[in-house]
Coordinates of C-alpha atoms (C1' of nucleotides) in Angstrom, one line a residue:
Chain M
M1 CA 12.2 -9.1 9.5
T2 CA 10.1 -12.2 9.0
S3 CA 11.3 -15.0 6.9
N4 CA 8.7 -14.1 4.2
A5 CA 10.2 -10.6 3.9
Q6 CA 13.7 -12.0 3.8
A7 CA 12.8 -14.5 1.1
A8 CA 11.1 -11.7 -0.9
E9 CA 14.2 -9.5 -0.6
T10 CA 16.3 -12.4 -1.9
F11 CA 14.2 -12.8 -5.0
Q12 CA 14.3 -9.0 -5.5
G13 CA 18.0 -9.3 -5.3
I14 CA 18.0 -12.0 -8.0
A15 CA 15.8 -9.8 -10.2
D16 CA 18.2 -6.9 -9.9
L17 CA 21.2 -9.0 -10.9
L18 CA 19.3 -10.6 -13.8
D19 CA 18.4 -7.1 -14.9
L20 CA 22.1 -6.2 -15.0
L21 CA 22.8 -9.3 -17.1
G22 CA 20.3 -8.0 -19.6
E23 CA 17.7 -10.7 -19.1
K24 CA 14.4 -9.7 -20.7
F25 CA 11.6 -11.4 -18.8
K26 CA 13.1 -13.3 -15.9
P27 CA 13.7 -10.2 -13.7
E28 CA 10.0 -9.4 -13.8
A29 CA 9.1 -13.0 -13.0
Y30 CA 11.3 -12.9 -9.9
R31 CA 9.9 -9.5 -8.9
R32 CA 6.3 -10.7 -9.2
A33 CA 7.1 -13.8 -7.1
A34 CA 8.8 -11.5 -4.5
R35 CA 5.8 -9.2 -4.3
S36 CA 3.5 -12.2 -3.9
I37 CA 5.6 -13.6 -1.1
E38 CA 5.9 -10.3 0.6
S39 CA 2.1 -9.8 0.7
L40 CA 1.5 -13.4 1.9
T41 CA -0.5 -13.5 5.1
E42 CA 0.9 -16.9 6.0
D43 CA 4.4 -18.1 6.9
L44 CA 6.2 -19.4 3.8
G45 CA 7.3 -22.4 5.7
A46 CA 3.7 -23.4 6.5
V47 CA 2.8 -23.1 2.8
A48 CA 5.8 -25.2 1.8
G49 CA 4.8 -27.7 4.5
R50 CA 1.5 -28.3 2.7
H51 CA 3.3 -28.5 -0.7
E52 CA 1.3 -25.5 -1.9
L53 CA 4.1 -23.1 -2.9
R54 CA 3.0 -23.2 -6.5
S55 CA -0.4 -21.9 -5.6
I56 CA 1.3 -18.5 -4.8
P57 CA 0.8 -16.2 -7.8
G58 CA 4.0 -16.0 -9.8
V59 CA 5.6 -19.0 -8.2
G60 CA 6.2 -21.9 -10.6
E61 CA 8.5 -24.9 -10.6
A62 CA 11.8 -23.2 -10.6
I63 CA 11.0 -20.6 -7.9
A64 CA 9.2 -23.1 -5.7
E65 CA 12.4 -25.2 -5.7
K66 CA 14.4 -22.1 -4.8
I67 CA 12.0 -21.3 -1.9
E68 CA 12.4 -24.8 -0.6
E69 CA 16.2 -24.4 -0.8
Y70 CA 15.9 -21.1 1.0
L71 CA 13.8 -22.6 3.8
R72 CA 16.1 -25.5 4.1
T73 CA 19.5 -23.8 4.0
G74 CA 18.8 -20.1 4.5
S75 CA 20.3 -19.1 1.1
I76 CA 19.8 -19.8 -2.6
S77 CA 22.9 -21.1 -4.5
Y78 CA 21.7 -19.4 -7.7
Y79 CA 21.6 -16.0 -6.0
E80 CA 25.1 -16.6 -4.5
R81 CA 26.4 -17.5 -7.9
L82 CA 25.0 -14.4 -9.5
K83 CA 26.4 -12.2 -6.7
R84 CA 29.9 -13.6 -7.4
E85 CA 29.4 -12.9 -11.0
I86 CA 28.2 -9.3 -10.8
P87 CA 29.8 -6.4 -8.8
P88 CA 27.4 -5.4 -6.0
G89 CA 28.0 -1.7 -6.7
L90 CA 26.2 -2.0 -10.0
V91 CA 22.9 -2.5 -8.2
E92 CA 23.6 0.8 -6.5
L93 CA 24.2 2.5 -9.8
M94 CA 21.1 1.0 -11.3
R95 CA 19.1 2.5 -8.4
L96 CA 20.2 6.1 -9.1
P97 CA 17.3 8.2 -10.5
G98 CA 17.5 8.4 -14.3
L99 CA 19.8 5.4 -14.5
G100 CA 18.7 1.8 -15.1
P101 CA 20.1 -1.6 -15.6
K102 CA 21.1 -0.9 -19.2
T103 CA 23.2 2.1 -18.4
A104 CA 24.8 0.5 -15.3
R105 CA 25.7 -2.5 -17.4
R106 CA 27.3 -0.3 -20.0
F107 CA 29.4 1.5 -17.4
W108 CA 30.6 -1.9 -16.3
V109 CA 31.3 -3.4 -19.7
E110 CA 32.5 -0.4 -21.5
L111 CA 34.3 1.5 -18.8
G112 CA 35.1 -1.1 -16.2
V113 CA 33.1 0.9 -13.6
E114 CA 31.8 -1.3 -10.8
G115 CA 30.2 1.2 -8.4
P116 CA 29.2 4.8 -7.5
N117 CA 32.7 5.9 -6.4
E118 CA 34.4 4.6 -9.5
L119 CA 31.7 6.3 -11.6
R120 CA 32.3 9.6 -9.9
D121 CA 36.0 9.2 -10.6
A122 CA 35.3 8.3 -14.2
I123 CA 33.2 11.4 -14.7
A124 CA 35.8 13.6 -13.0
A125 CA 38.4 12.2 -15.3
G126 CA 36.3 13.0 -18.3
R127 CA 36.0 9.4 -19.4
L128 CA 32.3 9.7 -20.2
V129 CA 32.8 12.6 -22.7
G130 CA 32.4 11.3 -26.2
V131 CA 30.8 8.0 -25.2
K132 CA 27.8 7.3 -27.4
G133 CA 24.6 8.3 -25.8
F134 CA 26.1 10.5 -23.1
G135 CA 25.8 14.2 -23.9
E136 CA 26.5 17.1 -21.6
K137 CA 23.0 17.0 -19.9
K138 CA 23.1 13.3 -19.3
I139 CA 26.5 13.5 -17.6
E140 CA 25.3 16.3 -15.4
L141 CA 22.2 14.4 -14.5
I142 CA 24.4 11.4 -13.4
R143 CA 26.8 13.7 -11.5
S144 CA 24.0 15.3 -9.5
A145 CA 22.3 11.9 -8.9
L146 CA 25.6 10.6 -7.4
T147 CA 25.9 13.7 -5.2
A148 CA 22.2 13.3 -4.0
A149 CA 22.7 9.6 -3.3
A150 CA 25.8 10.3 -1.3
A151 CA 23.8 12.8 0.8
G152 CA 21.3 10.3 1.8
P153 CA 18.9 7.6 0.7
T154 CA 16.3 8.6 -1.9
G155 CA 13.0 7.0 -2.8
V156 CA 12.3 5.8 0.8
R157 CA 8.7 4.7 1.4
R158 CA 7.0 6.7 4.1
A159 CA 4.2 5.7 6.5
I160 CA 0.8 6.6 5.1
E161 CA -0.2 8.4 8.2
E162 CA 2.8 10.7 7.8
V163 CA 1.9 11.5 4.2
Y164 CA -1.8 11.9 4.8
P165 CA -2.0 15.5 5.9
V166 CA 0.3 16.6 3.1
A167 CA -1.9 14.7 0.5
R168 CA -5.1 16.3 1.8
D169 CA -3.5 19.7 1.7
L170 CA -2.4 19.3 -1.9
V171 CA -5.8 18.0 -3.0
E172 CA -7.6 20.8 -1.2
T173 CA -5.4 23.4 -3.0
L174 CA -6.1 21.9 -6.4
R175 CA -9.8 21.6 -5.7
S176 CA -10.1 25.2 -4.6
K177 CA -7.7 27.0 -6.8
A178 CA -7.0 25.1 -10.0
H179 CA -10.5 25.1 -11.6
A180 CA -10.2 21.4 -11.6
E181 CA -13.5 19.5 -11.9
R182 CA -12.3 16.3 -10.3
V183 CA -9.2 15.7 -8.1
E184 CA -8.4 12.3 -6.8
L185 CA -5.4 10.6 -5.2
A186 CA -4.4 7.3 -6.8
G187 CA -1.5 4.9 -6.3
S188 CA -0.7 3.0 -3.1
Y189 CA -2.1 5.9 -1.1
R190 CA -5.6 5.1 -2.5
R191 CA -5.0 1.4 -1.9
A192 CA -4.2 2.3 1.8
R193 CA -0.9 0.6 1.8
E194 CA 1.0 1.0 5.0
T195 CA 3.8 2.9 3.2
V196 CA 3.8 5.1 0.1
G197 CA 6.7 5.7 -2.2
D198 CA 5.2 8.7 -3.9
L199 CA 1.8 10.4 -4.5
D200 CA -0.2 10.3 -7.7
I201 CA -2.8 13.0 -8.2
L202 CA -5.3 13.0 -11.1
V203 CA -7.3 16.0 -12.1
T204 CA -9.6 16.9 -14.9
S205 CA -9.1 20.4 -16.2
K206 CA -9.7 22.3 -19.3
D207 CA -6.5 24.1 -18.9
P208 CA -3.6 21.8 -17.6
S209 CA -1.2 24.7 -17.4
V210 CA -3.4 26.4 -14.8
A211 CA -3.4 23.3 -12.7
F212 CA 0.4 23.0 -13.0
E213 CA 0.9 26.6 -12.1
V214 CA -1.3 26.4 -9.0
F215 CA 0.3 23.2 -8.0
S216 CA 3.8 24.4 -8.4
A217 CA 3.1 27.4 -6.3
H218 CA 2.2 25.4 -3.3
P219 CA 4.5 26.2 -0.4
L220 CA 5.2 22.5 0.3
I221 CA 6.8 22.1 -3.1
A222 CA 10.6 22.4 -3.2
E223 CA 11.4 21.6 -6.8
V224 CA 9.6 21.0 -10.2
K225 CA 11.5 18.0 -11.6
M226 CA 9.6 17.7 -14.9
R227 CA 6.7 19.2 -16.7
G228 CA 5.1 17.9 -19.9
E229 CA 1.8 18.5 -21.5
T230 CA -0.2 16.2 -19.3
K231 CA 2.1 15.4 -16.5
E232 CA 4.2 17.2 -13.9
T233 CA 6.5 15.7 -11.3
V234 CA 7.6 17.7 -8.2
L235 CA 9.6 17.0 -5.1
L236 CA 8.2 18.2 -1.8
Q237 CA 10.3 19.6 1.0
G238 CA 11.6 16.4 2.6
G239 CA 11.9 14.7 -0.7
L240 CA 8.5 13.1 -1.3
Q241 CA 7.8 12.9 -5.0
V242 CA 4.3 13.8 -6.3
D243 CA 3.1 13.2 -9.8
L244 CA 0.2 15.3 -11.1
R245 CA -1.6 14.2 -14.2
V246 CA -4.3 16.1 -16.1
V247 CA -6.8 13.9 -18.0
Q248 CA -10.0 14.3 -20.0
P249 CA -13.3 13.7 -18.2
E250 CA -14.1 10.8 -20.5
E251 CA -10.8 9.2 -19.5
F252 CA -11.0 9.9 -15.8
G253 CA -12.2 6.5 -14.6
A254 CA -9.7 4.6 -16.8
A255 CA -6.9 6.8 -15.6
L256 CA -7.9 6.5 -11.9
Q257 CA -8.1 2.7 -12.3
Y258 CA -4.7 2.6 -14.1
F259 CA -2.8 4.8 -11.7
T260 CA -4.4 3.2 -8.6
G261 CA -2.8 -0.1 -9.5
S262 CA -1.5 -2.3 -8.1
K263 CA 0.8 -3.3 -10.9
D264 CA -0.1 -7.0 -10.5
H265 CA -3.8 -6.2 -10.5
N266 CA -3.5 -4.2 -13.7
V267 CA -1.4 -6.8 -15.4
R268 CA -4.1 -9.3 -14.7
L269 CA -6.8 -6.9 -15.8
R270 CA -5.1 -6.3 -19.1
S271 CA -4.6 -9.9 -19.9
L272 CA -8.2 -10.5 -19.1
A273 CA -9.1 -7.7 -21.6
R274 CA -6.8 -9.2 -24.2
D275 CA -8.7 -12.5 -23.9
R276 CA -11.9 -10.7 -24.6
G277 CA -10.5 -8.8 -27.6
L278 CA -10.2 -5.6 -25.7
K279 CA -7.4 -3.3 -24.8
V280 CA -7.1 -1.4 -21.5
N281 CA -4.9 1.6 -21.0
E282 CA -5.1 4.8 -19.0
Y283 CA -7.4 6.4 -21.6
G284 CA -10.1 3.8 -21.6
V285 CA -11.1 0.3 -22.6
F286 CA -11.0 -0.1 -26.4
R287 CA -12.4 -2.6 -29.0
G288 CA -10.3 -1.7 -31.9
E289 CA -10.5 2.1 -32.2
E290 CA -13.8 2.3 -30.4
R291 CA -13.8 3.4 -26.7
V292 CA -16.2 1.2 -24.8
A293 CA -15.5 2.5 -21.3
G294 CA -13.4 5.1 -19.5
A295 CA -15.4 7.9 -17.7
T296 CA -15.8 5.9 -14.5
E297 CA -14.1 3.0 -12.8
E298 CA -17.4 1.2 -12.6
E299 CA -17.8 1.1 -16.4
V300 CA -14.1 0.1 -16.9
Y301 CA -14.6 -3.0 -14.6
A302 CA -18.1 -3.7 -16.1
S303 CA -16.7 -3.7 -19.6
L304 CA -14.5 -6.5 -18.6
G305 CA -17.3 -8.4 -17.0
L306 CA -16.3 -7.5 -13.5
A307 CA -17.9 -5.9 -10.5
W308 CA -16.2 -2.8 -9.2
I309 CA -13.3 -3.7 -6.9
P310 CA -12.5 -1.5 -3.9
P311 CA -9.0 0.0 -4.3
E312 CA -7.8 -1.6 -1.1
L313 CA -8.3 -5.1 -2.5
R314 CA -6.5 -4.5 -5.8
E315 CA -3.4 -6.6 -5.2
N316 CA -4.1 -9.7 -7.5
R317 CA -4.9 -11.9 -4.5
G318 CA -8.0 -13.4 -5.9
E319 CA -10.1 -10.2 -6.0
I320 CA -10.5 -10.4 -9.9
E321 CA -11.8 -13.9 -9.7
A322 CA -14.2 -12.8 -7.0
A323 CA -15.4 -9.8 -9.1
A324 CA -15.9 -12.1 -12.1
Q325 CA -18.4 -14.0 -10.0
G326 CA -19.9 -10.8 -8.5
K327 CA -18.6 -11.9 -5.1
V328 CA -16.7 -8.8 -4.0
T329 CA -16.7 -8.4 -0.2
A330 CA -18.7 -5.4 1.0
L331 CA -16.0 -3.8 3.1
V332 CA -16.5 -1.8 6.3
S333 CA -16.8 1.9 5.6
E334 CA -17.0 5.1 7.6
P335 CA -20.8 5.2 8.2
D336 CA -20.6 1.7 9.7
L337 CA -18.7 2.9 12.7
R338 CA -20.9 3.2 15.8
G339 CA -18.5 4.0 18.6
D340 CA -15.1 3.5 20.1
L341 CA -14.2 1.2 22.9
H342 CA -10.7 2.5 23.5
I343 CA -10.1 6.2 24.1
H344 CA -7.2 7.5 26.1
L345 CA -7.2 11.0 27.5
P346 CA -4.2 12.8 29.0
P347 CA -4.8 13.4 32.7
D348 CA -3.8 17.1 32.7
T349 CA -6.5 18.2 30.3
L350 CA -9.4 16.5 32.1
P351 CA -12.3 16.8 32.5
R352 CA -12.5 19.2 29.6
D353 CA -11.5 16.5 27.2
V354 CA -14.3 14.2 28.4
D355 CA -16.8 16.8 27.3
R356 CA -15.0 17.4 24.0
V357 CA -15.0 13.7 23.2
A358 CA -18.6 13.2 24.2
E359 CA -19.6 16.1 22.0
E360 CA -17.6 14.8 19.0
A361 CA -19.2 11.3 19.5
R362 CA -22.6 12.9 19.6
R363 CA -21.9 14.9 16.4
R364 CA -20.9 11.7 14.6
G365 CA -24.0 9.9 15.9
Y366 CA -22.0 7.3 17.8
A367 CA -23.8 5.1 20.2
Y368 CA -21.0 4.5 22.7
V369 CA -17.5 5.6 23.8
G370 CA -15.2 3.7 26.0
I371 CA -12.8 5.9 27.9
V372 CA -9.9 4.3 29.7
V373 CA -10.2 5.4 33.3
A374 CA -7.7 3.1 34.9
G375 CA -5.1 0.5 34.1
V376 CA -2.0 -1.3 35.1
R377 CA 1.4 0.1 34.4
A378 CA 4.3 -1.9 33.2
D379 CA 5.6 -2.1 36.7
G380 CA 2.3 -3.6 37.9
S381 CA 1.1 -0.5 39.7
V382 CA -2.4 0.7 39.1
W383 CA -3.2 4.2 37.7
A384 CA -6.5 6.0 37.5
L385 CA -7.8 9.2 36.0
P386 CA -8.0 11.9 38.7
E387 CA -11.2 13.5 40.0
P388 CA -13.3 15.3 39.0
T389 CA -13.2 13.3 35.8
G390 CA -14.9 10.4 37.4
S391 CA -17.8 12.6 38.5
R392 CA -18.0 14.3 35.2
L393 CA -18.1 10.9 33.5
A394 CA -20.9 9.9 35.8
Q395 CA -22.9 13.0 34.9
L396 CA -22.4 12.5 31.1
L397 CA -23.6 8.9 31.4
S398 CA -27.1 10.2 31.3
A399 CA -27.0 12.0 28.0
G400 CA -26.0 11.3 24.4
P401 CA -23.8 8.5 23.4
R402 CA -23.3 6.0 26.2
L403 CA -20.0 6.5 27.9
L404 CA -18.3 3.3 29.0
R405 CA -15.5 3.3 31.6
A406 CA -12.8 1.1 30.3
L407 CA -10.0 -0.6 32.2
E408 CA -6.7 -1.7 30.9
I409 CA -5.3 -4.9 32.2
G410 CA -1.5 -5.2 32.2
P411 CA 0.7 -8.2 32.5
E412 CA 0.2 -8.3 36.3
G413 CA -3.5 -7.6 36.1
P414 CA -6.4 -10.0 36.1
P415 CA -7.1 -12.5 34.9
P416 CA -4.0 -14.4 35.7
E417 CA -3.8 -16.5 32.5
L418 CA -3.8 -13.4 30.4
A419 CA -1.0 -12.0 32.5
A420 CA 1.0 -15.1 32.0
I421 CA 0.7 -14.8 28.2
A422 CA 1.7 -11.2 28.1
H423 CA 4.6 -11.9 30.4
D424 CA 5.7 -14.8 28.2
F425 CA 5.8 -12.5 25.2
G426 CA 8.0 -10.0 27.0
I427 CA 5.8 -7.1 26.1
A428 CA 7.1 -3.7 27.3
R429 CA 3.6 -2.2 27.6
P430 CA 1.2 -5.1 27.4
V431 CA -2.1 -3.4 27.7
L432 CA -5.4 -5.1 27.2
S433 CA -8.2 -2.7 27.0
A434 CA -11.3 -3.8 28.7
P435 CA -14.4 -1.6 28.8
T436 CA -16.2 -2.6 32.0
P437 CA -19.2 -0.3 32.6
G438 CA -20.0 0.0 36.2
R439 CA -17.2 -2.2 37.4
D440 CA -14.4 -1.3 39.7
P441 CA -10.9 -1.3 38.2
G442 CA -9.3 -4.6 38.8
G443 CA -12.5 -6.7 38.4
P444 CA -11.7 -10.0 36.9
Q445 CA -13.2 -10.3 33.4
P446 CA -11.7 -11.0 30.0
P447 CA -10.7 -8.1 27.8
A448 CA -13.0 -6.7 25.1
I449 CA -10.1 -5.6 23.1
V450 CA -6.5 -6.7 22.8
A451 CA -4.9 -3.3 22.2
H452 CA -1.4 -1.8 22.2
V453 CA -0.1 -4.7 20.2
G454 CA 1.5 -4.2 16.8
S455 CA 4.8 -4.2 15.0
S456 CA 6.6 -3.0 18.1
V457 CA 5.6 -6.1 20.0
A458 CA 4.3 -8.5 17.4
S459 CA 7.4 -8.6 15.3
D460 CA 6.9 -12.1 14.1
A461 CA 4.1 -14.4 13.3
G462 CA 4.5 -16.4 16.5
T463 CA 3.7 -13.4 18.6
L464 CA 0.8 -12.4 16.5
A465 CA -0.5 -16.0 16.8
G466 CA -0.3 -15.6 20.6
W467 CA -2.5 -12.5 20.5
V468 CA -4.9 -14.1 18.2
D469 CA -5.2 -17.0 20.5
L470 CA -5.7 -14.7 23.5
A471 CA -8.4 -12.8 21.6
R472 CA -10.2 -16.0 20.7
R473 CA -10.2 -17.4 24.2
S474 CA -11.4 -14.0 25.5
S475 CA -13.9 -13.3 22.7
A476 CA -12.0 -10.1 22.2
A477 CA -11.3 -7.9 19.2
I478 CA -7.8 -6.7 18.2
E479 CA -7.1 -3.1 17.4
V480 CA -5.8 -2.3 13.9
G481 CA -4.5 1.1 12.6
P482 CA -1.4 3.2 12.2
G483 CA 1.5 3.3 14.5
P484 CA 3.7 0.6 16.2
E485 CA 1.1 -0.3 18.8
R486 CA -1.5 -1.4 16.3
L487 CA -1.8 -4.1 13.8
D488 CA -1.1 -3.4 10.1
S489 CA -3.3 -4.7 7.3
T490 CA -1.3 -7.9 6.7
A491 CA -1.6 -8.8 10.4
A492 CA -5.3 -7.7 10.4
R493 CA -6.0 -10.0 7.5
Q494 CA -4.6 -12.9 9.5
V495 CA -6.8 -11.8 12.4
C496 CA -9.9 -11.7 10.2
E497 CA -9.1 -15.1 8.6
A498 CA -8.9 -16.5 12.1
G499 CA -12.4 -15.2 12.7
I500 CA -11.4 -12.6 15.2
S501 CA -13.0 -9.1 15.1
L502 CA -11.1 -5.9 14.6
H503 CA -11.4 -2.7 16.6
L504 CA -10.8 0.5 14.7
P505 CA -9.6 3.7 16.5
T506 CA -11.9 6.6 15.6
G507 CA -9.8 9.5 16.6
L508 CA -12.6 11.0 18.7
D509 CA -9.9 12.4 21.0
L510 CA -7.8 13.8 18.2
S511 CA -7.8 16.9 16.2
T512 CA -9.8 17.3 13.0
G513 CA -7.8 16.0 10.1
D514 CA -5.9 13.5 12.2
P515 CA -5.2 10.5 9.9
T516 CA -5.8 7.8 12.6
R517 CA -9.4 6.9 11.7
P518 CA -9.2 7.0 7.9
V519 CA -5.9 5.0 7.9
A520 CA -7.3 2.4 10.3
L521 CA -10.4 2.1 8.1
G522 CA -8.1 1.7 5.1
F523 CA -6.1 -1.1 6.8
A524 CA -9.2 -2.9 7.9
R525 CA -10.5 -2.7 4.3
R526 CA -7.2 -4.0 2.9
A527 CA -7.6 -6.9 5.3
G528 CA -10.9 -7.6 3.6
A529 CA -13.0 -6.8 6.7
S530 CA -16.7 -6.3 6.4
A531 CA -18.7 -4.3 8.9
N532 CA -19.6 -7.7 10.6
S533 CA -16.0 -8.3 11.4
V534 CA -15.5 -4.9 13.1
A535 CA -16.4 -4.8 16.8
N536 CA -17.1 -1.0 16.9
A537 CA -19.4 -1.3 13.9
R538 CA -21.8 -3.3 16.0
S539 CA -24.5 -2.0 18.3
L540 CA -23.6 -1.8 21.9
G541 CA -26.2 -4.4 22.8
S542 CA -24.5 -7.0 20.6
L543 CA -21.1 -6.4 22.1
S544 CA -20.0 -8.6 25.0
V545 CA -18.8 -5.5 26.9
A546 CA -22.4 -4.3 27.4
G547 CA -22.7 -6.0 30.8
S548 CA -25.1 -4.5 33.2
G549 CA -23.4 -2.8 36.1
P550 CA -24.8 -0.8 39.0
R551 CA -24.3 2.4 37.1
A552 CA -25.4 1.3 33.6
G553 CA -26.3 4.1 31.4
P554 CA -29.6 4.8 29.6
K555 CA -31.0 2.8 26.8
E556 CA -29.3 3.1 23.5
R557 CA -30.3 6.0 21.3
S558 CA -33.3 5.4 19.2
D559 CA -31.4 6.0 16.1
D560 CA -29.0 3.2 16.8
R561 CA -30.5 1.2 14.0
P562 CA -28.6 -0.9 11.5
R563 CA -26.8 1.3 9.1
S564 CA -25.6 0.9 5.6
R565 CA -23.5 -2.1 5.1
S566 CA -22.2 -0.9 1.8
G567 CA -18.5 -1.4 1.6
K568 CA -18.3 0.7 -1.5
S569 CA -16.9 4.1 -0.7
R570 CA -16.4 6.9 -3.1
P571 CA -12.8 7.2 -4.2
A572 CA -10.8 9.0 -1.5
Chain J
dG1 C1' 10.6 -17.8 -15.2
dC2 C1' 5.5 -17.9 -15.4
dC3 C1' 1.3 -19.0 -17.5
dG4 C1' -3.2 -20.9 -20.1
dT5 C1' -12.1 -20.9 -20.0
dT6 C1' -8.7 -20.4 -27.8
dT7 C1' -2.4 -21.9 -25.8
dT8 C1' 2.2 -26.8 -22.7
dC9 C1' 4.7 -22.7 -26.6
dG10 C1' 5.1 -18.2 -27.3
dG11 C1' 3.7 -14.6 -25.5
dC12 C1' 5.0 -11.4 -21.5
dC13 C1' 1.2 -3.5 -20.3
dC14 C1' 2.1 0.4 -22.5
dG15 C1' 2.4 5.4 -22.9
dA16 C1' 4.9 9.8 -21.3
dC17 C1' 9.0 11.9 -21.2
dT18 C1' 14.0 12.9 -21.8
dG19 C1' 18.2 13.1 -24.0
dT20 C1' 20.3 12.1 -27.9
dT21 C1' 18.9 11.4 -31.5
dT22 C1' 17.7 12.2 -37.5
dT23 C1' 13.9 7.8 -35.8
dC24 C1' 15.3 5.8 -31.1
dA25 C1' 16.7 3.8 -26.5
dG26 C1' 16.3 4.0 -21.8
dT27 C1' 13.7 5.1 -17.7
dC28 C1' 9.7 5.6 -15.2
dG29 C1' 5.3 4.5 -13.3

DNA sequence: GCCGTTTTCGGCCCGACTGTTTTCAGTCG
């Protein structure tokens, strides 16, 4: 874990303990600071070094001092004192679904219960019976929450690419069977966060009960936790929670905005509204009783004097100020992609896959595809795709999207200075993808893409800085997307801020419905990337990889013209 | 504890839902 993440966790811990002490506003202040610190793209120590800690949203005098103490000593005396004061088991109790800080504190004060085990014993001994506020149902709820917690962790966040197929499936079912006019996913899924804690689905429907019935009957759903007049909460097999909300068409934009979040973004928005004598909630924007906006997100933002803000940017990191000045970045979007420089094909399905990939690229109107034909293994030995793939590639070079043969340079591969860097970082599979049309594997040229680097290898800022440096010296892009071998959006933002281009995997080689491409796009958008900062949104001619080799392909397709640079996509 | 394009003090998002209530408190998102 990075020191930023550790500091954020410490402040979360302080917030939890303050909650248990019954503090009213301090816990939220510490949580806000923790969220800001966690989403920081720069090392906390560097910010402190410039004496700019207080420029972090939610960090004031007191928290800045605590950050400095943390950076200096590795701990915060205030936190240590709170931990001595409050039994740690109370935090566990507070986390149980249906329980909160108030209830956990009551157990402690009124029953002397200091943790889950003692609470279980207290319930078994009947000590909760007759306590004010604890009826039969409540006691049973707590009992089952304790049992569930003992069986395993609940509320774990899952990787967005893992949730993606499930989300699409649920939305498709609602669209096709629930007579719902509009169906959209909101929450951190729509903001393309790396992980999602639950799914929020919004629908408009004349008959909410039909929507709930159809939804509840979906085979993925294991349990209906709660159903009200406008809202249903279910648990999927595997434990993921999904909230379905039915809203009126005239409220849809306001509800989508509200449930997309983030929390900090919405808090900022509402305080902006208050300053203008308006009130924002999930039903609309109101001046007194009069609804002035609500049907679309665009009109909600416009009513507050703001340009529409892409969901991926809604984290209160300056996007509201930018929108007030009409300076929202036009983010890269699906139609901007013009090719892929880094496709791997399994040797045993070739050359059939070459044709499949070429056909898919043609269907999407891509101008080029780089297929990795040879590389260097971790042990330094060279591999290459077997014949007849090479021949097939050569045949296809004359039709459709231009096929580039790419080469991956490992730590032992050329050029030597790159090998040294990869070696220094101790990378298990340090592959630099280098499309080199018409060149023999092993030819000494800088890589076009620094790929196969991500959380599995770049686990701290130092390593990421090394890859950024390598990319800069090589004029290379760095690959972003799901999985441990690609950069996440936080790292991607640092890459963009350093002026380095991103490469987005397009999933040409993957099955329909595979999340790689949309998730990579989402991460790039979260990083604030425009089409200009994405290597494979450029024409082949403007890429440094388009060197002329002895077997250079035909001229680019005539339709390889500049495409829409609109970053504004329809809600997912 | 943080924050300010009316504020350096006095606010701090707000509505749905549940369980226990007889008008509300706690939790959740």
